[in-house]
PDB file of C-alpha atoms and ligand atoms in Angstrom:
ATOM      1  CA  MET A  18      92.356  83.306  97.507  1.00 77.00           C
ATOM      2  CA  LEU A  19      91.825  82.564  93.830  1.00 87.00           C
ATOM      3  CA  PRO A  20      95.702  82.278  93.334  1.00 89.00           C
ATOM      4  CA  GLU A  21      95.807  79.741  96.145  1.00 92.00           C
ATOM      5  CA  ALA A  22      92.769  77.786  94.946  1.00 87.00           C
ATOM      6  CA  ASN A  23      94.712  76.625  91.896  1.00 85.00           C
ATOM      7  CA  TRP A  24      96.977  74.612  94.170  1.00 95.00           C
ATOM      8  CA  ILE A  25      94.484  72.973  96.685  1.00 95.00           C
ATOM      9  CA  THR A  26      94.053  69.899  94.387  1.00 95.00           C
ATOM     10  CA  ARG A  27      97.829  69.865  93.626  1.00 95.00           C
ATOM     11  CA  ALA A  28      99.216  70.182  97.186  1.00 96.00           C
ATOM     12  CA  PRO A  29     102.162  67.710  97.606  1.00 95.00           C
ATOM     13  CA  SER A  30     100.903  66.116 100.830  1.00 96.00           C
ATOM     14  CA  LEU A  31      97.788  65.694 102.962  1.00 96.00           C
ATOM     15  CA  ARG A  32      99.345  68.022 105.586  1.00 96.00           C
ATOM     16  CA  SER A  33     100.208  70.714 103.107  1.00 96.00           C
ATOM     17  CA  LYS A  34      96.685  70.467 101.639  1.00 96.00           C
ATOM     18  CA  LEU A  35      94.987  70.796 105.080  1.00 96.00           C
ATOM     19  CA  ILE A  36      97.151  73.886 105.845  1.00 96.00           C
ATOM     20  CA  LEU A  37      96.376  75.529 102.547  1.00 96.00           C
ATOM     21  CA  LEU A  38      92.639  74.869 102.859  1.00 96.00           C
ATOM     22  CA  ALA A  39      92.704  76.432 106.379  1.00 96.00           C
ATOM     23  CA  LYS A  40      94.399  79.408 104.993  1.00 96.00           C
ATOM     24  CA  VAL A  41      91.878  79.818 102.101  1.00 95.00           C
ATOM     25  CA  GLN A  42      88.969  79.548 104.600  1.00 95.00           C
ATOM     26  CA  ASP A  43      90.665  82.315 106.679  1.00 96.00           C
ATOM     27  CA  GLU A  44      90.889  84.529 103.631  1.00 95.00           C
ATOM     28  CA  ALA A  45      87.223  84.034 102.834  1.00 94.00           C
ATOM     29  CA  GLY A  46      86.527  85.057 106.530  1.00 95.00           C
ATOM     30  CA  HIS A  47      88.747  88.276 106.033  1.00 95.00           C
ATOM     31  CA  GLY A  48      86.478  89.202 103.083  1.00 94.00           C
ATOM     32  CA  LEU A  49      83.401  88.801 105.190  1.00 94.00           C
ATOM     33  CA  TYR A  50      84.869  90.861 108.230  1.00 95.00           C
ATOM     34  CA  LEU A  51      85.781  93.598 105.923  1.00 95.00           C
ATOM     35  CA  TYR A  52      82.461  93.697 104.047  1.00 96.00           C
ATOM     36  CA  SER A  53      80.703  93.808 107.446  1.00 96.00           C
ATOM     37  CA  SER A  54      82.845  96.700 108.582  1.00 95.00           C
ATOM     38  CA  ALA A  55      82.362  98.577 105.299  1.00 95.00           C
ATOM     39  CA  GLU A  56      78.572  98.111 105.572  1.00 97.00           C
ATOM     40  CA  THR A  57      78.686 100.171 108.877  1.00 96.00           C
ATOM     41  CA  LEU A  58      79.377 103.130 106.622  1.00 95.00           C
ATOM     42  CA  GLY A  59      75.978 102.668 104.895  1.00 95.00           C
ATOM     43  CA  THR A  60      76.591 100.849 101.661  1.00 95.00           C
ATOM     44  CA  SER A  61      75.028  97.400 101.407  1.00 95.00           C
ATOM     45  CA  ARG A  62      77.091  94.334 100.661  1.00 93.00           C
ATOM     46  CA  ASP A  63      75.016  93.735  97.517  1.00 93.00           C
ATOM     47  CA  GLU A  64      76.058  97.142  96.197  1.00 96.00           C
ATOM     48  CA  MET A  65      79.685  96.577  97.023  1.00 96.00           C
ATOM     49  CA  ILE A  66      79.714  93.194  95.323  1.00 95.00           C
ATOM     50  CA  ALA A  67      77.956  94.617  92.232  1.00 96.00           C
ATOM     51  CA  ASP A  68      80.687  97.316  92.026  1.00 95.00           C
ATOM     52  CA  LEU A  69      83.395  94.645  92.258  1.00 94.00           C
ATOM     53  CA  HIS A  70      81.799  92.619  89.432  1.00 94.00           C
ATOM     54  CA  SER A  71      81.184  95.600  87.206  1.00 93.00           C
ATOM     55  CA  GLY A  72      84.960  96.786  87.649  1.00 90.00           C
ATOM     56  CA  LYS A  73      84.005  99.925  89.531  1.00 91.00           C
ATOM     57  CA  ALA A  74      85.452  98.794  92.819  1.00 91.00           C
ATOM     58  CA  LYS A  75      89.243  98.312  93.055  1.00 89.00           C
ATOM     59  CA  TYR A  76      90.946  95.391  94.789  1.00 91.00           C
ATOM     60  CA  SER A  77      94.500  94.584  95.569  1.00 92.00           C
ATOM     61  CA  SER A  78      96.897  94.482  92.487  1.00 93.00           C
ATOM     62  CA  ILE A  79      98.508  91.255  93.906  1.00 94.00           C
ATOM     63  CA  PHE A  80      95.445  89.034  93.107  1.00 94.00           C
ATOM     64  CA  ASN A  81      95.955  89.452  89.422  1.00 95.00           C
ATOM     65  CA  TYR A  82      99.171  87.408  89.115  1.00 96.00           C
ATOM     66  CA  PRO A  83      99.227  83.812  88.176  1.00 95.00           C
ATOM     67  CA  THR A  84     100.480  80.903  90.409  1.00 96.00           C
ATOM     68  CA  LEU A  85     102.610  78.648  88.291  1.00 96.00           C
ATOM     69  CA  SER A  86     104.175  76.245  90.690  1.00 96.00           C
ATOM     70  CA  TRP A  87     103.723  74.907  94.249  1.00 97.00           C
ATOM     71  CA  ALA A  88     106.622  77.229  95.258  1.00 98.00           C
ATOM     72  CA  ASP A  89     104.249  80.098  94.581  1.00 98.00           C
ATOM     73  CA  MET A  90     102.217  78.963  97.649  1.00 98.00           C
ATOM     74  CA  GLY A  91     105.423  79.447  99.657  1.00 98.00           C
ATOM     75  CA  ALA A  92     106.312  82.907  98.047  1.00 98.00           C
ATOM     76  CA  ILE A  93     102.725  84.209  98.470  1.00 97.00           C
ATOM     77  CA  GLY A  94     102.510  83.147 102.158  1.00 97.00           C
ATOM     78  CA  TRP A  95     105.954  84.508 102.912  1.00 98.00           C
ATOM     79  CA  LEU A  96     105.914  87.723 100.879  1.00 98.00           C
ATOM     80  CA  VAL A  97     102.298  88.619 100.120  1.00 97.00           C
ATOM     81  CA  ASP A  98     100.784  87.623 103.478  1.00 97.00           C
ATOM     82  CA  GLY A  99     103.936  89.120 104.980  1.00 96.00           C
ATOM     83  CA  ALA A 100     103.328  92.467 103.221  1.00 97.00           C
ATOM     84  CA  ALA A 101      99.683  92.284 104.262  1.00 95.00           C
ATOM     85  CA  ILE A 102     100.773  91.897 107.917  1.00 95.00           C
ATOM     86  CA  GLN A 103     103.101  94.878 107.632  1.00 94.00           C
ATOM     87  CA  ASN A 104     100.210  96.989 106.433  1.00 93.00           C
ATOM     88  CA  GLN A 105      97.506  95.575 108.704  1.00 93.00           C
ATOM     89  CA  VAL A 106      99.392  95.585 112.046  1.00 93.00           C
ATOM     90  CA  MET A 107      99.290  99.451 111.668  1.00 92.00           C
ATOM     91  CA  LEU A 108      95.540  99.261 110.852  1.00 93.00           C
ATOM     92  CA  CYS A 109      94.785  97.444 114.128  1.00 94.00           C
ATOM     93  CA  ARG A 110      95.132 100.940 115.635  1.00 92.00           C
ATOM     94  CA  ALA A 111      93.154 102.751 112.973  1.00 92.00           C
ATOM     95  CA  SER A 112      90.681 105.351 114.141  1.00 93.00           C
ATOM     96  CA  TYR A 113      87.522 103.646 112.858  1.00 94.00           C
ATOM     97  CA  GLY A 114      86.477 100.956 115.343  1.00 94.00           C
ATOM     98  CA  PRO A 115      84.731  98.460 113.135  1.00 94.00           C
ATOM     99  CA  TYR A 116      87.738  98.395 110.763  1.00 94.00           C
ATOM    100  CA  SER A 117      90.371  98.259 113.488  1.00 95.00           C
ATOM    101  CA  ARG A 118      88.653  95.541 115.417  1.00 94.00           C
ATOM    102  CA  ALA A 119      88.384  93.431 112.204  1.00 94.00           C
ATOM    103  CA  MET A 120      92.071  93.912 111.633  1.00 95.00           C
ATOM    104  CA  VAL A 121      93.099  92.604 115.036  1.00 94.00           C
ATOM    105  CA  ARG A 122      91.562  89.263 114.162  1.00 92.00           C
ATOM    106  CA  ILE A 123      92.840  89.243 110.631  1.00 95.00           C
ATOM    107  CA  CYS A 124      96.401  89.903 111.783  1.00 93.00           C
ATOM    108  CA  LYS A 125      96.353  86.845 114.035  1.00 91.00           C
ATOM    109  CA  GLU A 126      95.448  84.739 111.085  1.00 94.00           C
ATOM    110  CA  GLU A 127      97.921  86.367 108.695  1.00 94.00           C
ATOM    111  CA  SER A 128     100.826  85.521 110.963  1.00 92.00           C
ATOM    112  CA  PHE A 129      99.932  81.880 110.496  1.00 94.00           C
ATOM    113  CA  HIS A 130      99.724  82.395 106.676  1.00 95.00           C
ATOM    114  CA  GLN A 131     103.160  83.895 106.700  1.00 96.00           C
ATOM    115  CA  ARG A 132     104.683  80.988 108.567  1.00 95.00           C
ATOM    116  CA  GLN A 133     102.848  78.532 106.334  1.00 96.00           C
ATOM    117  CA  GLY A 134     104.626  80.232 103.304  1.00 97.00           C
ATOM    118  CA  TYR A 135     108.017  80.442 104.878  1.00 98.00           C
ATOM    119  CA  GLU A 136     107.859  76.764 105.938  1.00 97.00           C
ATOM    120  CA  ILE A 137     107.328  75.819 102.309  1.00 98.00           C
ATOM    121  CA  MET A 138     110.092  78.090 101.056  1.00 98.00           C
ATOM    122  CA  LEU A 139     112.405  76.566 103.745  1.00 98.00           C
ATOM    123  CA  HIS A 140     111.516  73.005 102.689  1.00 97.00           C
ATOM    124  CA  LEU A 141     112.204  73.764  99.013  1.00 98.00           C
ATOM    125  CA  ALA A 142     115.374  75.805  99.654  1.00 97.00           C
ATOM    126  CA  LYS A 143     116.902  72.868 101.601  1.00 96.00           C
ATOM    127  CA  GLY A 144     115.743  70.325  99.028  1.00 97.00           C
ATOM    128  CA  THR A 145     117.133  69.261  95.667  1.00 98.00           C
ATOM    129  CA  GLN A 146     118.527  71.707  93.121  1.00 98.00           C
ATOM    130  CA  GLU A 147     115.274  71.468  91.268  1.00 98.00           C
ATOM    131  CA  GLN A 148     113.278  72.445  94.382  1.00 98.00           C
ATOM    132  CA  LYS A 149     115.659  75.266  95.132  1.00 98.00           C
ATOM    133  CA  ASP A 150     115.321  76.447  91.590  1.00 98.00           C
ATOM    134  CA  MET A 151     111.482  76.455  91.929  1.00 98.00           C
ATOM    135  CA  ALA A 152     111.768  78.515  95.116  1.00 98.00           C
ATOM    136  CA  GLN A 153     114.099  81.040  93.425  1.00 98.00           C
ATOM    137  CA  ASP A 154     111.795  81.370  90.439  1.00 98.00           C
ATOM    138  CA  ALA A 155     108.823  82.047  92.693  1.00 98.00           C
ATOM    139  CA  LEU A 156     110.780  84.626  94.678  1.00 98.00           C
ATOM    140  CA  ASN A 157     111.835  86.268  91.370  1.00 98.00           C
ATOM    141  CA  ARG A 158     108.189  86.590  90.189  1.00 98.00           C
ATOM    142  CA  TRP A 159     106.544  87.614  93.442  1.00 98.00           C
ATOM    143  CA  TRP A 160     109.232  90.070  94.925  1.00 98.00           C
ATOM    144  CA  TRP A 161     108.318  93.205  92.915  1.00 98.00           C
ATOM    145  CA  PRO A 162     104.528  92.613  92.945  1.00 97.00           C
ATOM    146  CA  SER A 163     104.816  92.290  96.785  1.00 98.00           C
ATOM    147  CA  LEU A 164     106.601  95.659  97.002  1.00 98.00           C
ATOM    148  CA  MET A 165     103.792  97.159  94.861  1.00 97.00           C
ATOM    149  CA  MET A 166     101.212  96.019  97.423  1.00 96.00           C
ATOM    150  CA  PHE A 167     102.053  98.979  99.644  1.00 95.00           C
ATOM    151  CA  GLY A 168     100.660 101.354  96.982  1.00 94.00           C
ATOM    152  CA  PRO A 169     102.212 104.209  95.007  1.00 93.00           C
ATOM    153  CA  SER A 170     105.139 106.111  96.454  1.00 92.00           C
ATOM    154  CA  ASP A 171     104.268 108.864  98.978  1.00 87.00           C
ATOM    155  CA  ASP A 172     104.680 111.680  96.429  1.00 86.00           C
ATOM    156  CA  ASN A 173     102.188 110.041  94.117  1.00 85.00           C
ATOM    157  CA  SER A 174      99.598 108.699  96.451  1.00 83.00           C
ATOM    158  CA  PRO A 175      96.572 111.040  96.469  1.00 78.00           C
ATOM    159  CA  ASN A 176      94.511 109.031  98.998  1.00 82.00           C
ATOM    160  CA  SER A 177      97.283 108.761 101.591  1.00 85.00           C
ATOM    161  CA  ALA A 178      97.134 112.203 102.951  1.00 84.00           C
ATOM    162  CA  GLN A 179      93.364 111.877 103.581  1.00 86.00           C
ATOM    163  CA  SER A 180      93.805 108.511 105.249  1.00 88.00           C
ATOM    164  CA  MET A 181      96.687 109.824 107.432  1.00 88.00           C
ATOM    165  CA  ALA A 182      94.586 112.949 108.383  1.00 89.00           C
ATOM    166  CA  TRP A 183      91.739 110.597 109.565  1.00 89.00           C
ATOM    167  CA  ARG A 184      94.226 108.387 111.287  1.00 90.00           C
ATOM    168  CA  ILE A 185      93.024 105.367 109.228  1.00 88.00           C
ATOM    169  CA  LYS A 186      96.624 104.897 108.057  1.00 89.00           C
ATOM    170  CA  ARG A 187      99.338 105.690 110.548  1.00 88.00           C
ATOM    171  CA  LYS A 188     102.438 105.107 108.391  1.00 92.00           C
ATOM    172  CA  SER A 189     103.094 106.020 104.777  1.00 92.00           C
ATOM    173  CA  ASN A 190     103.367 103.526 101.842  1.00 94.00           C
ATOM    174  CA  ASP A 191     107.127 104.183 101.522  1.00 95.00           C
ATOM    175  CA  GLU A 192     107.741 103.728 105.296  1.00 95.00           C
ATOM    176  CA  LEU A 193     105.820 100.445 105.359  1.00 96.00           C
ATOM    177  CA  ARG A 194     107.630  99.275 102.110  1.00 98.00           C
ATOM    178  CA  GLN A 195     110.967  99.992 103.660  1.00 98.00           C
ATOM    179  CA  GLU A 196     110.152  98.148 106.881  1.00 97.00           C
ATOM    180  CA  PHE A 197     109.057  95.141 104.755  1.00 98.00           C
ATOM    181  CA  VAL A 198     112.292  95.150 102.668  1.00 98.00           C
ATOM    182  CA  ASP A 199     114.429  95.469 105.890  1.00 98.00           C
ATOM    183  CA  LYS A 200     112.549  92.601 107.526  1.00 97.00           C
ATOM    184  CA  THR A 201     112.491  90.272 104.471  1.00 98.00           C
ATOM    185  CA  VAL A 202     116.067  90.601 103.173  1.00 98.00           C
ATOM    186  CA  PRO A 203     117.628  88.659 106.160  1.00 98.00           C
ATOM    187  CA  GLN A 204     114.823  85.939 105.761  1.00 98.00           C
ATOM    188  CA  ALA A 205     115.813  85.462 102.073  1.00 98.00           C
ATOM    189  CA  LYS A 206     119.524  85.184 103.166  1.00 98.00           C
ATOM    190  CA  PHE A 207     118.586  82.448 105.637  1.00 98.00           C
ATOM    191  CA  LEU A 208     116.898  80.548 102.798  1.00 98.00           C
ATOM    192  CA  GLY A 209     119.959  80.969 100.676  1.00 98.00           C
ATOM    193  CA  LEU A 210     117.847  82.606  97.944  1.00 98.00           C
ATOM    194  CA  SER A 211     118.642  85.902  96.234  1.00 98.00           C
ATOM    195  CA  ILE A 212     116.370  88.832  95.832  1.00 98.00           C
ATOM    196  CA  PRO A 213     115.992  89.828  92.274  1.00 98.00           C
ATOM    197  CA  ASP A 214     117.295  93.398  92.618  1.00 98.00           C
ATOM    198  CA  ALA A 215     120.840  94.400  91.500  1.00 97.00           C
ATOM    199  CA  ASP A 216     120.475  97.684  93.423  1.00 98.00           C
ATOM    200  CA  LEU A 217     119.697  96.194  96.748  1.00 98.00           C
ATOM    201  CA  ARG A 218     122.331  97.076  99.440  1.00 97.00           C
ATOM    202  CA  TRP A 219     122.687  97.895 103.070  1.00 98.00           C
ATOM    203  CA  ASN A 220     122.933 101.541 103.633  1.00 98.00           C
ATOM    204  CA  GLU A 221     125.079 101.940 106.817  1.00 97.00           C
ATOM    205  CA  ALA A 222     124.419 105.549 107.248  1.00 98.00           C
ATOM    206  CA  LEU A 223     120.640 105.257 107.164  1.00 97.00           C
ATOM    207  CA  GLY A 224     120.572 101.901 108.906  1.00 97.00           C
ATOM    208  CA  GLN A 225     118.245 100.417 106.170  1.00 98.00           C
ATOM    209  CA  HIS A 226     118.420  98.879 102.799  1.00 98.00           C
ATOM    210  CA  ASP A 227     118.555 100.865  99.515  1.00 98.00           C
ATOM    211  CA  PHE A 228     116.594  99.036  96.772  1.00 98.00           C
ATOM    212  CA  GLY A 229     115.951  99.551  93.107  1.00 98.00           C
ATOM    213  CA  SER A 230     113.083 101.389  91.563  1.00 96.00           C
ATOM    214  CA  ILE A 231     109.687  99.767  91.152  1.00 97.00           C
ATOM    215  CA  ASP A 232     108.004  99.593  87.748  1.00 97.00           C
ATOM    216  CA  TRP A 233     105.092 101.799  88.411  1.00 96.00           C
ATOM    217  CA  ASN A 234     103.794 101.440  84.773  1.00 96.00           C
ATOM    218  CA  GLU A 235     103.273  97.743  85.634  1.00 96.00           C
ATOM    219  CA  PHE A 236     101.409  98.540  88.908  1.00 95.00           C
ATOM    220  CA  PHE A 237      99.064 101.172  87.320  1.00 94.00           C
ATOM    221  CA  ALA A 238      98.369  98.789  84.371  1.00 95.00           C
ATOM    222  CA  VAL A 239      97.318  95.988  86.810  1.00 95.00           C
ATOM    223  CA  VAL A 240      95.210  98.368  89.007  1.00 92.00           C
ATOM    224  CA  ALA A 241      93.487  99.653  85.770  1.00 91.00           C
ATOM    225  CA  GLY A 242      92.467  96.008  84.901  1.00 90.00           C
ATOM    226  CA  ASN A 243      95.201  95.040  82.561  1.00 92.00           C
ATOM    227  CA  GLY A 244      97.340  92.707  84.714  1.00 94.00           C
ATOM    228  CA  PRO A 245      98.039  89.086  83.651  1.00 93.00           C
ATOM    229  CA  CYS A 246      94.912  87.580  85.356  1.00 94.00           C
ATOM    230  CA  ASN A 247      92.426  90.437  85.902  1.00 94.00           C
ATOM    231  CA  SER A 248      89.723  89.282  83.486  1.00 93.00           C
ATOM    232  CA  GLU A 249      90.147  85.643  84.567  1.00 94.00           C
ATOM    233  CA  ARG A 250      89.868  86.603  88.330  1.00 94.00           C
ATOM    234  CA  ILE A 251      86.761  88.812  87.878  1.00 94.00           C
ATOM    235  CA  GLU A 252      85.099  86.177  85.642  1.00 95.00           C
ATOM    236  CA  ALA A 253      85.726  83.501  88.325  1.00 94.00           C
ATOM    237  CA  ARG A 254      84.163  85.822  90.962  1.00 94.00           C
ATOM    238  CA  ARG A 255      81.071  86.572  88.825  1.00 95.00           C
ATOM    239  CA  LYS A 256      80.595  82.865  88.044  1.00 96.00           C
ATOM    240  CA  ALA A 257      80.821  81.882  91.787  1.00 94.00           C
ATOM    241  CA  HIS A 258      78.321  84.604  92.635  1.00 95.00           C
ATOM    242  CA  ALA A 259      75.945  83.391  90.005  1.00 96.00           C
ATOM    243  CA  GLU A 260      76.279  79.762  90.948  1.00 96.00           C
ATOM    244  CA  GLY A 261      75.726  80.636  94.627  1.00 95.00           C
ATOM    245  CA  ALA A 262      72.373  82.378  94.011  1.00 95.00           C
ATOM    246  CA  TRP A 263      70.338  79.339  95.034  1.00 97.00           C
ATOM    247  CA  VAL A 264      72.243  79.194  98.404  1.00 97.00           C
ATOM    248  CA  ARG A 265      71.485  82.839  99.110  1.00 94.00           C
ATOM    249  CA  GLU A 266      67.870  82.320  98.129  1.00 96.00           C
ATOM    250  CA  ALA A 267      67.510  79.280 100.301  1.00 97.00           C
ATOM    251  CA  ALA A 268      69.189  80.956 103.325  1.00 97.00           C
ATOM    252  CA  SER A 269      66.894  83.985 103.061  1.00 96.00           C
ATOM    253  CA  ALA A 270      63.770  81.774 102.749  1.00 97.00           C
ATOM    254  CA  TYR A 271      64.869  79.879 105.871  1.00 97.00           C
ATOM    255  CA  ALA A 272      65.505  83.104 107.803  1.00 96.00           C
ATOM    256  CA  ALA A 273      62.116  84.495 106.797  1.00 96.00           C
ATOM    257  CA  LYS A 274      60.420  81.240 107.858  1.00 96.00           C
ATOM    258  CA  GLN A 275      62.152  81.327 111.279  1.00 96.00           C
ATOM    259  CA  ALA A 276      61.123  84.955 111.724  1.00 95.00           C
ATOM    260  CA  ALA A 277      57.494  84.149 110.905  1.00 95.00           C
ATOM    261  CA  ARG A 278      57.555  81.319 113.251  1.00 94.00           C
ATOM    262  CA  ARG A 279      58.992  83.456 116.168  1.00 93.00           C
ATOM    263  CA  SER A 280      56.456  86.217 115.585  1.00 91.00           C
ATOM    264  CA  SER A 281      53.496  83.748 115.526  1.00 90.00           C
ATOM    265  CA  ASP A 282      54.833  82.050 118.761  1.00 87.00           C
ATOM    266  CA  SER A 283      55.057  85.440 120.534  1.00 84.00           C
ATOM    267  CA  LYS A 284      51.507  86.277 119.521  1.00 83.00           C
ATOM    268  CA  ALA A 285      50.195  82.969 120.791  1.00 81.00           C
ATOM    269  CA  ASN A 286      52.182  83.370 124.077  1.00 78.00           C
ATOM    270  CA  PRO A 287      52.885  87.103 124.587  1.00 71.00           C
ATOM    271  CA  GLN A 288      54.441  86.504 128.140  1.00 67.00           C
ATOM    272  CA  ALA A 289      57.184  84.383 126.679  1.00 58.00           C
ATOM    273  CA  ALA A 290      58.219  87.028 124.117  1.00 53.00           C
TER     274      ALA A 290
HETATM  275 FE1  LIG B 376      93.896  87.841 104.590  1.00 59.44          FE
HETATM  276 FE1  LIG B 377      96.526  85.833 104.423  1.00 59.44          FE
END
């Protein structure tokens, strides 16, 4: 949600600002559901957050790209949330209950994010030449990073086989990427925008689109911490954590006080306990 946060104060209308705020709140919630489900495996949230801040834990490559114009809010909702849905719908039926249950709720919210983004793109694409150019520029910059979100190709994805064997993932990275391309190409056509890929064409025999090759050097550089905004994103995350310390302390002190009150009440009046 850091990429979106850049545009909350710059949203072009009250309506678009409210919708973007709601989306960012949803994304904060998704983080909380997923940390809660990961905690059921025995690692505390504090440890996981410390790993994120130290650079030990990985996070999605897509969060390391800058958002340069309002059209990026459209392209992110349409493409990035769209790619997330493609991946997460499959995860709703994953074999690990706490994870799959979190995904059911996440997917409902993601479909709202996708429509939020597509609506912005539609608005710009039907607007002035300048607005249309903004939309095209955003599509040009977000298309390839969105395809990278599905992860390395199947022959170069060491974690996929394990995830498939445990039935966490039920479709491969390449299968999901293909489904995403096939779904998104007609949407771009409807907008009157062109996908920045000279090799993209319909393959009649296979009943799917052929598309150009992904720059995996860029993907692995971003994952390794060398994307355009990696250090800025982690720094913002560390700063927010440090500045929120007093809130966590206050909440813990309040919870301890409530627990002490409950236990003294139950001692004074054991039957009510
Ligand atoms: Fe999300
Ligand atoms: Fe989302």
